[in-house]
XYZ file of C-alpha atoms in Angstrom:
255
model
C -15.684 16.964 9.341
C -17.681 16.257 12.612
C -20.012 19.053 14.387
C -19.748 19.061 18.322
C -22.299 21.031 19.785
C -22.871 23.121 16.916
C -19.701 24.917 16.749
C -16.351 22.822 17.357
C -14.941 20.981 14.596
C -12.892 17.809 14.558
C -11.442 15.990 11.569
C -12.698 12.627 10.524
C -9.138 11.066 11.667
C -9.291 12.691 15.057
C -12.940 11.692 15.495
C -11.777 7.863 15.256
C -9.877 8.432 18.506
C -12.761 9.883 20.638
C -13.991 7.346 23.271
C -11.113 5.112 22.670
C -9.908 3.113 25.694
C -6.884 1.162 26.670
C -8.548 -2.193 26.300
C -6.180 -4.732 24.436
C -7.569 -7.029 21.800
C -5.838 -9.847 20.420
C -5.683 -8.014 16.798
C -4.372 -4.819 18.452
C -1.696 -6.845 20.710
C -0.618 -8.739 17.376
C -0.376 -5.702 14.959
C 0.676 -2.854 17.334
C 3.302 -1.941 17.415
C 4.384 -2.376 13.929
C 7.815 -2.128 12.293
C 7.359 0.522 9.452
C 4.639 3.064 8.098
C 4.884 4.068 4.396
C 3.117 7.261 3.735
C 2.842 10.453 1.962
C 4.302 13.826 3.339
C 0.857 15.661 3.153
C -0.549 13.464 5.967
C 2.286 13.719 8.259
C 0.621 16.406 10.596
C -2.801 15.174 9.951
C -2.324 11.525 10.454
C 0.996 10.378 11.313
C 1.573 12.718 14.391
C -1.817 12.014 15.865
C -1.059 8.119 15.676
C 2.009 8.720 17.423
C 0.338 10.854 20.322
C -2.833 8.890 20.832
C -0.692 5.368 20.699
C 1.661 6.911 23.471
C -1.303 8.114 25.344
C -3.503 4.697 25.335
C -0.673 2.270 24.981
C 2.563 3.700 26.317
C 4.693 2.955 23.177
C 5.299 4.123 19.749
C 2.899 2.400 17.146
C 5.983 2.041 14.535
C 9.597 2.230 14.705
C 10.120 3.703 11.184
C 8.327 5.862 9.038
C 9.079 6.017 5.346
C 7.833 9.317 3.562
C 7.707 8.288 -0.008
C 7.883 10.556 -3.270
C 4.835 11.959 -4.960
C 4.472 10.669 -8.624
C 3.617 13.388 -10.998
C 2.739 13.618 -14.721
C 5.096 14.903 -17.288
C 4.454 18.562 -16.473
C 4.801 18.289 -12.706
C 1.157 18.144 -11.763
C -0.358 15.819 -9.188
C -2.221 12.774 -10.760
C -6.067 13.051 -10.477
C -9.295 11.968 -11.925
C -10.507 15.327 -12.732
C -7.529 16.063 -14.839
C -7.401 12.801 -16.393
C -3.685 12.529 -16.241
C -3.268 9.545 -14.132
C -2.180 5.972 -14.948
C -4.404 2.948 -13.791
C -2.068 0.349 -12.501
C -4.220 -2.441 -14.156
C -3.797 -0.638 -17.227
C 0.161 -1.245 -17.076
C -0.224 -4.791 -16.062
C -2.248 -5.317 -19.113
C 0.351 -3.797 -21.572
C 3.727 -4.355 -19.922
C 3.050 -6.935 -17.010
C 2.779 -6.940 -13.235
C 6.550 -7.400 -13.005
C 7.423 -4.346 -15.138
C 4.957 -2.218 -13.130
C 6.736 -3.376 -9.628
C 10.259 -2.776 -10.836
C 9.647 0.510 -12.443
C 7.834 1.934 -9.646
C 10.592 0.628 -7.098
C 13.348 2.011 -9.457
C 11.683 5.515 -9.414
C 11.170 5.577 -5.828
C 13.223 8.330 -4.175
C 13.510 9.316 -0.554
C 12.641 13.144 -0.887
C 12.244 14.461 -4.463
C 8.982 13.939 -6.306
C 9.239 12.117 -9.643
C 7.879 12.977 -13.025
C 6.115 10.405 -15.222
C 4.929 11.444 -18.733
C 1.450 10.158 -19.518
C 0.473 9.180 -23.002
C -2.726 7.901 -24.529
C -2.121 4.362 -26.034
C -3.714 4.362 -29.515
C -4.474 0.556 -29.539
C -6.427 0.700 -26.194
C -7.453 4.218 -25.600
C -5.800 3.806 -22.101
C -3.343 5.899 -20.424
C 0.421 4.668 -20.267
C 3.771 5.940 -19.741
C 7.108 4.940 -21.373
C 8.581 4.696 -18.187
C 7.557 1.197 -17.939
C 9.528 0.119 -20.794
C 12.364 -0.209 -18.532
C 10.653 -2.699 -16.537
C 9.268 -4.619 -19.410
C 12.604 -4.828 -21.276
C 14.156 -5.990 -17.781
C 11.659 -8.434 -17.288
C 12.435 -9.915 -20.791
C 15.898 -9.788 -20.167
C 15.489 -12.199 -16.956
C 13.387 -14.538 -18.987
C 15.591 -14.980 -21.490
C 18.565 -15.422 -19.370
C 16.530 -17.974 -17.521
C 15.915 -19.903 -20.625
C 19.535 -19.994 -21.371
C 20.101 -21.389 -17.733
C 17.628 -24.085 -17.995
C 19.130 -25.223 -21.323
C 22.696 -25.290 -19.622
C 21.210 -27.203 -16.595
C 19.664 -29.653 -18.950
C 22.753 -30.358 -20.691
C 24.795 -30.496 -17.418
C 22.327 -33.248 -16.259
C 22.702 -35.273 -19.358
C 26.502 -35.153 -19.290
C 26.343 -35.997 -15.679
C 24.150 -39.096 -16.250
C 26.636 -39.965 -19.249
C 29.379 -40.412 -16.842
C 30.818 -36.776 -15.719
C 31.570 -36.848 -12.057
C 29.751 -34.237 -10.301
C 31.882 -34.216 -7.254
C 35.081 -33.496 -9.547
C 37.258 -30.424 -8.445
C 35.731 -28.721 -11.465
C 32.327 -29.186 -10.392
C 32.860 -27.345 -6.919
C 30.134 -25.253 -5.677
C 30.449 -21.473 -4.632
C 31.466 -21.381 -1.351
C 33.061 -24.832 -1.134
C 36.579 -25.495 -0.041
C 37.702 -25.818 -3.589
C 38.721 -22.505 -5.145
C 39.503 -23.441 -8.416
C 36.568 -21.598 -10.213
C 38.677 -19.856 -12.802
C 39.280 -16.086 -13.359
C 35.450 -15.286 -14.958
C 33.777 -17.396 -11.869
C 35.644 -15.674 -9.330
C 34.800 -12.367 -10.991
C 30.952 -13.099 -10.944
C 31.142 -14.318 -7.329
C 32.868 -11.076 -6.323
C 30.080 -9.107 -7.959
C 27.537 -11.077 -6.511
C 28.861 -10.717 -3.003
C 28.990 -6.921 -3.579
C 25.659 -6.907 -4.861
C 24.328 -8.724 -1.442
C 25.954 -6.338 0.434
C 24.783 -3.152 -1.227
C 21.458 -4.650 -1.432
C 21.045 -5.290 2.255
C 22.655 -1.502 2.816
C 19.913 -0.155 0.484
C 16.917 -1.853 2.133
C 17.979 -1.092 5.476
C 18.028 2.623 4.473
C 14.611 2.490 2.632
C 17.010 3.203 -0.760
C 14.669 1.377 -2.985
C 15.613 2.936 -6.155
C 19.464 2.199 -5.374
C 18.203 -1.378 -4.491
C 16.411 -1.763 -7.783
C 19.188 -0.184 -9.770
C 21.723 -2.324 -8.308
C 19.845 -5.483 -9.208
C 19.353 -4.045 -12.791
C 23.136 -3.210 -13.173
C 24.285 -6.594 -12.003
C 21.714 -8.831 -13.929
C 21.839 -6.722 -17.300
C 25.577 -5.760 -17.271
C 27.666 -8.049 -14.995
C 25.683 -11.343 -15.690
C 24.382 -11.076 -19.260
C 26.338 -8.630 -20.940
C 29.845 -9.821 -19.704
C 29.728 -13.434 -17.703
C 27.161 -15.204 -20.121
C 29.073 -13.784 -23.025
C 32.371 -15.160 -21.581
C 31.157 -18.482 -21.249
C 29.055 -19.083 -24.183
C 32.062 -20.106 -26.763
C 32.721 -22.859 -24.485
C 29.420 -23.747 -22.849
C 28.803 -27.034 -24.673
C 32.325 -28.623 -23.955
C 32.868 -30.938 -21.120
C 36.045 -29.937 -19.929
C 36.055 -29.270 -15.805
C 36.421 -25.589 -16.226
C 33.244 -25.564 -18.338
C 31.403 -27.814 -15.834
C 32.669 -25.173 -13.127
C 30.935 -22.491 -15.138
C 27.601 -24.342 -15.092
C 27.860 -24.935 -11.529
C 28.699 -21.337 -10.747
C 26.339 -19.554 -12.668
C 23.241 -21.543 -12.251
C 23.120 -20.580 -8.456
C 24.156 -16.911 -9.271
């Protein structure tokens, strides 16, 4: 708090605006206005509304176009995480135990637009650090992507060897997705349709700040459609040299 004349009080956030002028600096012109502000709901009045008022007064425009009010991550008992309670999770500890990708995906998948989310916190007996089984989902998904990528690279390597040995990469069976040839086969047409639906749903989810729906859509497509169905469907014939199998190679690698 800031005391003025020994009686009136101004909050620290409000005090930053006192004495501001309409002078525009290169940095201000570059960053103001911005596109989106991501914040928590407890400072909507204390900070967000004042940013709007003062920016309108000093610059005559809104400081941002959209405000995303994210959910609050609580512990398993619904309490706010804090240092005093010792119920928080250090992101660096999660990166150490599960990986950075697991941390990113799990938090995106948990993000809701309104409702707070609970994250059970347990003590890792090996390290003595706080962790949560919630991050196992992201770790398992990262491992799934890694294994599928290894398989894709082996398919790509064999495809290159067979092309070098004499297979024509421009044959009808080697048509790329989106080309004039539609001789992809049922399984290839199916995965391409699922991919097109994923792209449409992802664009819609991101435009509406529905990050949980976006992350879950990626998870369902990659784990279920691509790995559980498509890869298993082409595995029995992936080492053959027929045009239909070469088409699977050319379809699956871009997917």
